Amino acid sequence: MSRLEAKKPSLCKSEPLTNERVRATLCVLKGILTSSYGPSGRLKQLHNGLGGCVCTTSQSSALLSNLSVTHPILKILTTSVQNHVSCLSDCGLFTAILCCNLIENIQRIGLKPTTVIKLNKQLLSLCTSYLQSEFCGCRIRVDFSSTQTLLCLVRSIVASKPACMLTRQEIDHISALILRAFLLTIPENTKDRLILGESIIVPLKGQRVTDSTVLPGILVEMSEVQLMKILPIKKTDAFKVALFCASLSGDFPDTGEGTIVVNSGVSLENAVLDQLLNLGRQLVSDHVDLVICQKVVHPSLKQFLSTHHMIAIDRVGAALMEALSKVTATICSLLLCNRNDTAWDELKLTCQTALHVLQLTIKEPSVLLGGGCTETHLAAYIRHKTCNESESILKDDGCTQTELILLTDAFCSALESVAGSLEHDGGEILTDMKYGHFWTAQPESPSVVNWPDLLSRCGCGLYTSQEELRWSFLKSTHHSFAPQTCLPHEAVGSANNLTLDCFTAKLSGLQVAVDTANLILDLSYIIEDKN
Amino acid sequence: MVMACRVINKRRHVGLQQLSSFSGTGRTLLGPVKSSKFIIDEESHESMLISSIVRLLESLDLTSAVGQLLNEAVQTQNSTYKTGTSTLLLLVGAWSSAAEECLHLGVPISLIVSIMSEGLNSCIEEVVSLQVPIHNVFDHVDNTKTFSGLDTCSVNLCPFLQIPSDTGLLKEHDLKDVASPSLTIYNLSGIPVGSPKLFRPQAEVEANKNILQNPQILKKSLLADNHCRKSILIHSRHFNRPDSNQWINKPEGFLEQRGAATPHTYRCNDLVELEMGLSHGDHNSMKLVDEAVRLQYQNSSMQQGNCSVPFMFDISRIFTCCLPGVAETFSCVCPGYITVVSISNTTLIKELQNQPIRIILIEGDLTENYRHLGFNKAANINTLLESVKFQPDSSEERWTNNVLQVLIKFDVNLVLVQGNVSEYLIEKCIQSKRLVIGSVNNSVMQAFAEASGAVQVTYITQVNENCVGSGVCVNFWRSIPSDVIDRINIMTIMIKTEGINLVTVVLTSPLPAQMQAKEDRFWTCAYRLYYALKEQKVFLGGGAIEFLCLSHLQILAEQSLSKRNHVCSGWLHNTSSWLASSLTLYRSTVLKCLANGWHKYLSTLMYNTANYSSELGASTVIQQHLQNATDSGSPSSYILNEYSKLNSGIFNSGTSNKLEQIPSVYDNVTPKIEAWRRALDLVLLVLQTDSEIITGLGHTQINSQETEGFLFL
């Protein structure tokens, strides 16, 4: 007899963003993200409260994958940021914070969602076309004839992850290693298409960071006993290798639901082993020198192979198998050391990000100025543009100039607040009126002061305070100015310690943040299926 | 699934406070004189005696996030270096208080991190000047001088930071004979080699009344000392010069004196001196290490003849066999493999002894059902019995018979198994005069594989003629009198083969509760020596390097006060932030706090060595030395000077009654420095953490009184 139960009605909530609890949780999430941002960001201890391992991190990928958010609005946000991070590795926190800022600022001005979305799209396209244009004042073309720019890029990424616990020298060491590992993955002879190789990160926990190193090729672990047996290797010509991803341990396939019935006296194990030994004989007749198996090799087969002077290495794992299967490509091993587990995990993630960013930079050979300067510069550019060219922007949108001014202010302050989130110790945040770069000063600086004495360098490190500049507090009301475009080549060439950001990741982060904010701001109903 | 998030450093930094309090529990375990702790389990009423940090942390509840990070740091230090864990724990405590102090003084967190981290870096560069290179310690190792021969030498455990008065020096004299009852140590041939009463209780600040009263003995003892330490640190009056620039750092970082006709280099080329310095008062354990190393050295020179690669101490070929319930004095070192077997093997051993036998080595278990790692047994296989009449033996019996047949076929009388062995098989083997030993250590297996020619196999079916080793001898091991050993109802046997590179250290303890601690202490000493020999260098120990760090930081702090405008923004990763320009403002404050951490560490160390009635007293003495060091203009020269004064036996006016000669105390280099770095890393990691995010918890799972301070997503 079946019982029918009446379906529960779905729950429908209107105007989800006006809900106080949603605002509060968004605020908590934003707090977690902004406090983690940048080189002096605060770390978070993630654990399950039941004695599971503790992860100390400030990276978006680790944070977001461990945060279990329940509200649909937060889910939209975290999912799109995670998606961005899985594709481009870098700029996850930038994307998430910008998105939160946009939602918060735009909600405050109370415009119609349709207007907001239209104008946001306009502003976004202004941003992207400026960043991609030749006269962009915060973008540097990468000069591949020297390692300087790439090294600055890598160093900026490594230095922005405080949970790696690296000293200055260690940052330099690791950055150089990452760059060297990347260069080893570039094949020497390419015909028409460049296919990059792979860097495999090999853990060496508990050792000193400066013991980390890069080796060309693949590092396979084997027991000392086995190693002593095969050394010294006398063979001079290339090794013949057989690669198995299936288990050679001699166990039976899963019978599923069925049962196998065997006569007594018949040993299935021996039957399987006989098959394995047949395989061994085949390998002998094929003159194989090295047998590598992803899983386990039966001890008897191993013994058989070794009596025929073959080297058998088993349990190499899936990750290494993939690399081994394309061993003819350029592959290198990055042996990574750090003092404790949590710092090692963070360092590994950082290296992966940096290697990915280098790949992206090869595809699109540009970098953006980091340390908050791109954000403030872009905000200044947009403010100036909408102020002076509002007609062309508003062409056939049906929006008013007031709406444009309101939204521009919300949009630009959202960008500027992202830059401001780099400051965690109460310092004053300023911008200069010539380049629109980002500057910080010590807290409670007097209002009348000789700024050049108090300030040292802008966030990205390109300009010093000794130039003839005027500064204003970033929070105070803005009168628009045209930031200097077209970065002079000489200025960039001479600066050797710039903070730089990945162009592709930042540009995509900007787009994802605006699109996600648009999506969230456009939500009128949340319908929850309660069944 | 709900996630909770807690802000942990609103007003006071909870994480740092937790670190301080965890660290406090290990305070008495720092230094050579450790006060053991009893840990009592309230539920099972079981108690445990612990005297090492690793064992302490094993017994503490460290489920909090910070506790786990601390445990992780200590475990990593222990698994990598086997030494330096108490340094690590104590510095974690000292520096978390220092970091908290900085927070109270309003120093921005990023600056605390940069300045402390660079401050420690600077210390690590500075202490290179106190490195002592080790040269050819095995050149004279065949001399009669052994660790056991160093009878009259006694070690002051804080030689550098001496107690300035002599009041407390005599107090422990009478305890000596009580602590070490008269007993005898046998060497291999069974001849007593020395009276262990000469290994005095640890931490004894030696000033022998008899010596004082009897000038003849005094003369003899001084002579003996001179003999012992003919190679000890050379010093010269030039040390006294406040201007240190006649000392230059050689490229490899060792101190050398410039200007002298033949430059004196600080070096250690005597094994006993090195071991004495590294024993940190634990002479009993170090004596065993010394004997083990000598046996290994003799073995290796015998194997190689005279031409040879330099000898390397191979710690993996040292094996410990613990015999609880046997008096301490029976601890000894023997070549080969000594192990405990059941009394039921007596007849078997009698038959096997005094003849070379054949051996096989099994990795894994030797049971019917054992399968190699990675083999998955199929679940759904039924065996069909063909005939009801046919009653086969039980499958275990069949398997046992197969094993026995293999053993008989290859004439094998000894089976060493890494894992477990079927009881039934052991029984059957005894009947057929074959000895099977289970749970054999991996390096023992390896040693037998090398020496006997046996090849390790997983299954008995793999055995062929090539896998069988030969020439192995099994004998009773009777260095412990039978009445002692019978009392605890065990039997010890020795298994050897020609040229085997394996040394067994038999550790005994009348109190089973102390067995673990004794084994731990042995390995600590062994690893100290291992790293010293491996690195070919040691630090001057006994607080010297820590004191140099302290005085170096104080000088740095003073300098940054006087040179306010001195640019040191290179100390910060992010040179463009305002923090870089405010660095000079806070530099001196943070460096002072870091130095206070060293001060606290040193006073705990000195207080524990029992020379001082309070940490405050110790602190005062440190302060005096600090003043002297600063006044001298070069702390490292001051330290070297103090050291050489003590070593040359010059009777310092302040310590006129002290007649003992104080050999050097040494510390390992990399393990020590890594412990420092690890400690600071942990403190800075916790300092930079502002919230704790607990994943996967419902509201209900957090106690209602704790929900305050939690935010939920």
mmCIF file of N, CA and C in Angstrom, chain A residues 45-127:
data_model
loop_
_atom_site.group_PDB
_atom_site.id
_atom_site.type_symbol
_atom_site.label_atom_id
_atom_site.label_comp_id
_atom_site.label_asym_id
_atom_site.label_seq_id
_atom_site.Cartn_x
_atom_site.Cartn_y
_atom_site.Cartn_z
ATOM 1 N N GLN A 45 41.848 30.761 10.443
ATOM 2 C CA GLN A 45 42.040 29.356 10.800
ATOM 3 C C GLN A 45 40.771 28.606 10.445
ATOM 4 N N LEU A 46 40.882 27.682 9.504
ATOM 5 C CA LEU A 46 39.716 26.895 9.124
ATOM 6 C C LEU A 46 39.860 25.497 9.701
ATOM 7 N N HIS A 47 38.867 25.074 10.446
ATOM 8 C CA HIS A 47 38.900 23.690 10.944
ATOM 9 C C HIS A 47 37.482 23.260 11.279
ATOM 10 N N ASN A 48 37.316 21.978 11.546
ATOM 11 C CA ASN A 48 35.955 21.489 11.748
ATOM 12 C C ASN A 48 35.549 21.457 13.209
ATOM 13 N N GLY A 49 36.416 21.923 14.082
ATOM 14 C CA GLY A 49 36.060 21.997 15.492
ATOM 15 C C GLY A 49 36.056 20.648 16.185
ATOM 16 N N LEU A 50 36.426 19.611 15.467
ATOM 17 C CA LEU A 50 36.377 18.264 16.046
ATOM 18 C C LEU A 50 37.755 17.613 16.010
ATOM 19 N N GLY A 51 38.782 18.431 15.853
ATOM 20 C CA GLY A 51 40.128 17.870 15.845
ATOM 21 C C GLY A 51 40.652 17.558 14.463
ATOM 22 N N GLY A 52 39.912 17.985 13.422
ATOM 23 C CA GLY A 52 40.424 17.808 12.058
ATOM 24 C C GLY A 52 41.596 18.748 11.828
ATOM 25 N N CYS A 53 42.264 18.610 10.688
ATOM 26 C CA CYS A 53 43.456 19.421 10.494
ATOM 27 C C CYS A 53 43.078 20.900 10.344
ATOM 28 N N VAL A 54 44.010 21.740 10.744
ATOM 29 C CA VAL A 54 43.759 23.175 10.737
ATOM 30 C C VAL A 54 44.405 23.776 9.506
ATOM 31 N N CYS A 55 43.630 24.551 8.768
ATOM 32 C CA CYS A 55 44.169 25.210 7.585
ATOM 33 C C CYS A 55 44.244 26.700 7.884
ATOM 34 N N THR A 56 45.429 27.261 7.811
ATOM 35 C CA THR A 56 45.575 28.704 8.034
ATOM 36 C C THR A 56 45.814 29.343 6.682
ATOM 37 N N THR A 57 44.927 30.243 6.295
ATOM 38 C CA THR A 57 45.009 30.743 4.925
ATOM 39 C C THR A 57 44.470 32.156 4.803
ATOM 40 N N SER A 58 44.800 32.799 3.684
ATOM 41 C CA SER A 58 44.140 34.044 3.335
ATOM 42 C C SER A 58 43.788 34.019 1.847
ATOM 43 N N GLN A 59 43.808 32.834 1.248
ATOM 44 C CA GLN A 59 43.524 32.762 -0.187
ATOM 45 C C GLN A 59 42.065 32.417 -0.444
ATOM 46 N N SER A 60 41.512 33.043 -1.490
ATOM 47 C CA SER A 60 40.092 32.867 -1.757
ATOM 48 C C SER A 60 39.737 31.409 -2.039
ATOM 49 N N SER A 61 40.601 30.705 -2.775
ATOM 50 C CA SER A 61 40.212 29.343 -3.146
ATOM 51 C C SER A 61 40.063 28.462 -1.913
ATOM 52 N N ALA A 62 41.014 28.594 -0.963
ATOM 53 C CA ALA A 62 40.917 27.782 0.251
ATOM 54 C C ALA A 62 39.748 28.243 1.117
ATOM 55 N N LEU A 63 39.562 29.569 1.208
ATOM 56 C CA LEU A 63 38.478 30.096 2.044
ATOM 57 C C LEU A 63 37.117 29.674 1.517
ATOM 58 N N LEU A 64 36.901 29.927 0.219
ATOM 59 C CA LEU A 64 35.567 29.696 -0.328
ATOM 60 C C LEU A 64 35.217 28.217 -0.396
ATOM 61 N N SER A 65 36.217 27.373 -0.646
ATOM 62 C CA SER A 65 35.872 25.957 -0.736
ATOM 63 C C SER A 65 35.545 25.392 0.644
ATOM 64 N N ASN A 66 35.984 26.077 1.702
ATOM 65 C CA ASN A 66 35.686 25.583 3.048
ATOM 66 C C ASN A 66 34.473 26.253 3.693
ATOM 67 N N LEU A 67 34.078 27.421 3.170
ATOM 68 C CA LEU A 67 32.915 28.096 3.747
ATOM 69 C C LEU A 67 31.665 27.384 3.255
ATOM 70 N N SER A 68 30.824 26.980 4.189
ATOM 71 C CA SER A 68 29.578 26.382 3.721
ATOM 72 C C SER A 68 28.467 27.412 3.903
ATOM 73 N N VAL A 69 28.124 28.107 2.835
ATOM 74 C CA VAL A 69 27.099 29.139 2.922
ATOM 75 C C VAL A 69 25.752 28.538 2.553
ATOM 76 N N THR A 70 24.701 29.058 3.171
ATOM 77 C CA THR A 70 23.392 28.469 2.950
ATOM 78 C C THR A 70 22.471 29.346 2.109
ATOM 79 N N HIS A 71 22.579 30.647 2.273
ATOM 80 C CA HIS A 71 21.615 31.504 1.592
ATOM 81 C C HIS A 71 21.889 31.566 0.094
ATOM 82 N N PRO A 72 20.821 31.458 -0.728
ATOM 83 C CA PRO A 72 21.019 31.433 -2.186
ATOM 84 C C PRO A 72 21.820 32.619 -2.719
ATOM 85 N N ILE A 73 21.626 33.795 -2.140
ATOM 86 C CA ILE A 73 22.337 34.965 -2.655
ATOM 87 C C ILE A 73 23.839 34.818 -2.446
ATOM 88 N N LEU A 74 24.207 34.332 -1.225
ATOM 89 C CA LEU A 74 25.624 34.127 -0.951
ATOM 90 C C LEU A 74 26.187 33.020 -1.830
ATOM 91 N N LYS A 75 25.317 32.070 -2.118
ATOM 92 C CA LYS A 75 25.764 30.952 -2.953
ATOM 93 C C LYS A 75 26.099 31.415 -4.361
ATOM 94 N N ILE A 76 25.231 32.296 -4.898
ATOM 95 C CA ILE A 76 25.505 32.820 -6.243
ATOM 96 C C ILE A 76 26.877 33.478 -6.254
ATOM 97 N N LEU A 77 27.113 34.284 -5.210
ATOM 98 C CA LEU A 77 28.361 35.028 -5.138
ATOM 99 C C LEU A 77 29.566 34.086 -5.048
ATOM 100 N N THR A 78 29.512 33.162 -4.071
ATOM 101 C CA THR A 78 30.683 32.295 -3.880
ATOM 102 C C THR A 78 30.906 31.386 -5.088
ATOM 103 N N THR A 79 29.813 30.925 -5.679
ATOM 104 C CA THR A 79 29.979 30.028 -6.824
ATOM 105 C C THR A 79 30.637 30.742 -7.990
ATOM 106 N N SER A 80 30.205 31.976 -8.261
ATOM 107 C CA SER A 80 30.815 32.613 -9.433
ATOM 108 C C SER A 80 32.278 32.968 -9.164
ATOM 109 N N VAL A 81 32.610 33.310 -7.909
ATOM 110 C CA VAL A 81 34.021 33.593 -7.614
ATOM 111 C C VAL A 81 34.841 32.305 -7.719
ATOM 112 N N GLN A 82 34.291 31.218 -7.181
ATOM 113 C CA GLN A 82 35.021 29.948 -7.253
ATOM 114 C C GLN A 82 35.242 29.523 -8.702
ATOM 115 N N ASN A 83 34.216 29.788 -9.507
ATOM 116 C CA ASN A 83 34.335 29.464 -10.918
ATOM 117 C C ASN A 83 35.458 30.272 -11.572
ATOM 118 N N HIS A 84 35.503 31.556 -11.229
ATOM 119 C CA HIS A 84 36.570 32.410 -11.746
ATOM 120 C C HIS A 84 37.947 31.876 -11.315
ATOM 121 N N VAL A 85 38.044 31.504 -10.022
ATOM 122 C CA VAL A 85 39.336 31.039 -9.492
ATOM 123 C C VAL A 85 39.755 29.723 -10.150
ATOM 124 N N SER A 86 38.769 28.848 -10.395
ATOM 125 C CA SER A 86 39.153 27.566 -10.986
ATOM 126 C C SER A 86 39.636 27.751 -12.413
ATOM 127 N N CYS A 87 39.164 28.811 -13.099
ATOM 128 C CA CYS A 87 39.629 29.036 -14.471
ATOM 129 C C CYS A 87 40.929 29.835 -14.516
ATOM 130 N N LEU A 88 41.084 30.810 -13.607
ATOM 131 C CA LEU A 88 42.197 31.754 -13.744
ATOM 132 C C LEU A 88 43.092 31.851 -12.512
ATOM 133 N N SER A 89 42.784 31.116 -11.464
ATOM 134 C CA SER A 89 43.606 31.018 -10.251
ATOM 135 C C SER A 89 43.761 32.305 -9.424
ATOM 136 N N ASP A 90 43.983 33.426 -10.078
ATOM 137 C CA ASP A 90 44.326 34.636 -9.321
ATOM 138 C C ASP A 90 43.141 35.601 -9.233
ATOM 139 N N CYS A 91 43.274 36.590 -8.375
ATOM 140 C CA CYS A 91 42.317 37.693 -8.231
ATOM 141 C C CYS A 91 40.952 37.248 -7.713
ATOM 142 N N GLY A 92 40.887 36.175 -6.956
ATOM 143 C CA GLY A 92 39.617 35.721 -6.400
ATOM 144 C C GLY A 92 39.065 36.675 -5.358
ATOM 145 N N LEU A 93 39.929 37.100 -4.429
ATOM 146 C CA LEU A 93 39.448 38.016 -3.388
ATOM 147 C C LEU A 93 39.039 39.351 -4.002
ATOM 148 N N PHE A 94 39.806 39.826 -4.984
ATOM 149 C CA PHE A 94 39.466 41.075 -5.665
ATOM 150 C C PHE A 94 38.048 40.988 -6.209
ATOM 151 N N THR A 95 37.759 39.887 -6.900
ATOM 152 C CA THR A 95 36.451 39.700 -7.513
ATOM 153 C C THR A 95 35.342 39.686 -6.465
ATOM 154 N N ALA A 96 35.572 38.912 -5.402
ATOM 155 C CA ALA A 96 34.534 38.767 -4.378
ATOM 156 C C ALA A 96 34.292 40.089 -3.647
ATOM 157 N N ILE A 97 35.373 40.780 -3.302
ATOM 158 C CA ILE A 97 35.205 42.031 -2.556
ATOM 159 C C ILE A 97 34.532 43.084 -3.427
ATOM 160 N N LEU A 98 34.962 43.160 -4.699
ATOM 161 C CA LEU A 98 34.357 44.147 -5.594
ATOM 162 C C LEU A 98 32.860 43.889 -5.741
ATOM 163 N N CYS A 99 32.507 42.613 -5.852
ATOM 164 C CA CYS A 99 31.103 42.255 -6.003
ATOM 165 C C CYS A 99 30.305 42.682 -4.762
ATOM 166 N N CYS A 100 30.836 42.379 -3.587
ATOM 167 C CA CYS A 100 30.161 42.782 -2.344
ATOM 168 C C CYS A 100 30.017 44.301 -2.278
ATOM 169 N N ASN A 101 31.109 45.008 -2.621
ATOM 170 C CA ASN A 101 31.078 46.471 -2.579
ATOM 171 C C ASN A 101 30.019 47.030 -3.520
ATOM 172 N N LEU A 102 29.957 46.466 -4.728
ATOM 173 C CA LEU A 102 28.998 46.955 -5.717
ATOM 174 C C LEU A 102 27.573 46.772 -5.198
ATOM 175 N N ILE A 103 27.279 45.585 -4.660
ATOM 176 C CA ILE A 103 25.936 45.313 -4.159
ATOM 177 C C ILE A 103 25.582 46.320 -3.060
ATOM 178 N N GLU A 104 26.526 46.498 -2.142
ATOM 179 C CA GLU A 104 26.285 47.382 -1.004
ATOM 180 C C GLU A 104 26.058 48.829 -1.463
ATOM 181 N N ASN A 105 26.966 49.314 -2.318
ATOM 182 C CA ASN A 105 26.888 50.715 -2.745
ATOM 183 C C ASN A 105 25.648 50.990 -3.578
ATOM 184 N N ILE A 106 25.318 50.067 -4.477
ATOM 185 C CA ILE A 106 24.218 50.319 -5.403
ATOM 186 C C ILE A 106 22.871 50.230 -4.690
ATOM 187 N N GLN A 107 22.805 49.301 -3.714
ATOM 188 C CA GLN A 107 21.579 49.199 -2.930
ATOM 189 C C GLN A 107 21.267 50.522 -2.241
ATOM 190 N N ARG A 108 22.331 51.173 -1.793
ATOM 191 C CA ARG A 108 22.187 52.404 -1.021
ATOM 192 C C ARG A 108 21.568 53.516 -1.856
ATOM 193 N N ILE A 109 21.871 53.575 -3.189
ATOM 194 C CA ILE A 109 21.368 54.689 -3.987
ATOM 195 C C ILE A 109 19.950 54.457 -4.489
ATOM 196 N N GLY A 110 19.462 53.214 -4.392
ATOM 197 C CA GLY A 110 18.065 52.920 -4.661
ATOM 198 C C GLY A 110 17.580 53.192 -6.076
ATOM 199 N N LEU A 111 18.373 52.861 -7.078
ATOM 200 C CA LEU A 111 17.904 52.987 -8.458
ATOM 201 C C LEU A 111 17.170 51.727 -8.876
ATOM 202 N N LYS A 112 16.400 51.831 -9.990
ATOM 203 C CA LYS A 112 15.699 50.663 -10.504
ATOM 204 C C LYS A 112 16.710 49.643 -11.023
ATOM 205 N N PRO A 113 16.475 48.352 -10.768
ATOM 206 C CA PRO A 113 17.437 47.348 -11.235
ATOM 207 C C PRO A 113 17.749 47.449 -12.726
ATOM 208 N N THR A 114 16.746 47.698 -13.544
ATOM 209 C CA THR A 114 17.009 47.748 -14.993
ATOM 210 C C THR A 114 17.992 48.861 -15.321
ATOM 211 N N THR A 115 17.815 50.009 -14.692
ATOM 212 C CA THR A 115 18.726 51.131 -14.917
ATOM 213 C C THR A 115 20.128 50.761 -14.476
ATOM 214 N N VAL A 116 20.179 50.168 -13.273
ATOM 215 C CA VAL A 116 21.469 49.793 -12.704
ATOM 216 C C VAL A 116 22.214 48.872 -13.660
ATOM 217 N N ILE A 117 21.493 47.863 -14.150
ATOM 218 C CA ILE A 117 22.152 46.867 -14.989
ATOM 219 C C ILE A 117 22.663 47.496 -16.282
ATOM 220 N N LYS A 118 21.824 48.321 -16.880
ATOM 221 C CA LYS A 118 22.225 48.995 -18.119
ATOM 222 C C LYS A 118 23.489 49.822 -17.901
ATOM 223 N N LEU A 119 23.446 50.651 -16.860
ATOM 224 C CA LEU A 119 24.578 51.557 -16.635
ATOM 225 C C LEU A 119 25.839 50.796 -16.215
ATOM 226 N N ASN A 120 25.635 49.761 -15.372
ATOM 227 C CA ASN A 120 26.783 48.951 -14.956
ATOM 228 C C ASN A 120 27.498 48.369 -16.168
ATOM 229 N N LYS A 121 26.682 47.907 -17.131
ATOM 230 C CA LYS A 121 27.275 47.306 -18.321
ATOM 231 C C LYS A 121 28.062 48.345 -19.112
ATOM 232 N N GLN A 122 27.492 49.555 -19.172
ATOM 233 C CA GLN A 122 28.177 50.658 -19.861
ATOM 234 C C GLN A 122 29.539 50.930 -19.211
ATOM 235 N N LEU A 123 29.493 51.047 -17.878
ATOM 236 C CA LEU A 123 30.734 51.369 -17.158
ATOM 237 C C LEU A 123 31.756 50.247 -17.302
ATOM 238 N N LEU A 124 31.253 49.009 -17.237
ATOM 239 C CA LEU A 124 32.167 47.874 -17.372
ATOM 240 C C LEU A 124 32.857 47.904 -18.729
ATOM 241 N N SER A 125 32.073 48.226 -19.775
ATOM 242 C CA SER A 125 32.704 48.200 -21.094
ATOM 243 C C SER A 125 33.684 49.371 -21.226
ATOM 244 N N LEU A 126 33.376 50.494 -20.548
ATOM 245 C CA LEU A 126 34.356 51.593 -20.527
ATOM 246 C C LEU A 126 35.676 51.117 -19.910
ATOM 247 N N CYS A 127 35.539 50.378 -18.799
ATOM 248 C CA CYS A 127 36.726 49.869 -18.099
ATOM 249 C C CYS A 127 37.520 48.925 -18.980
#
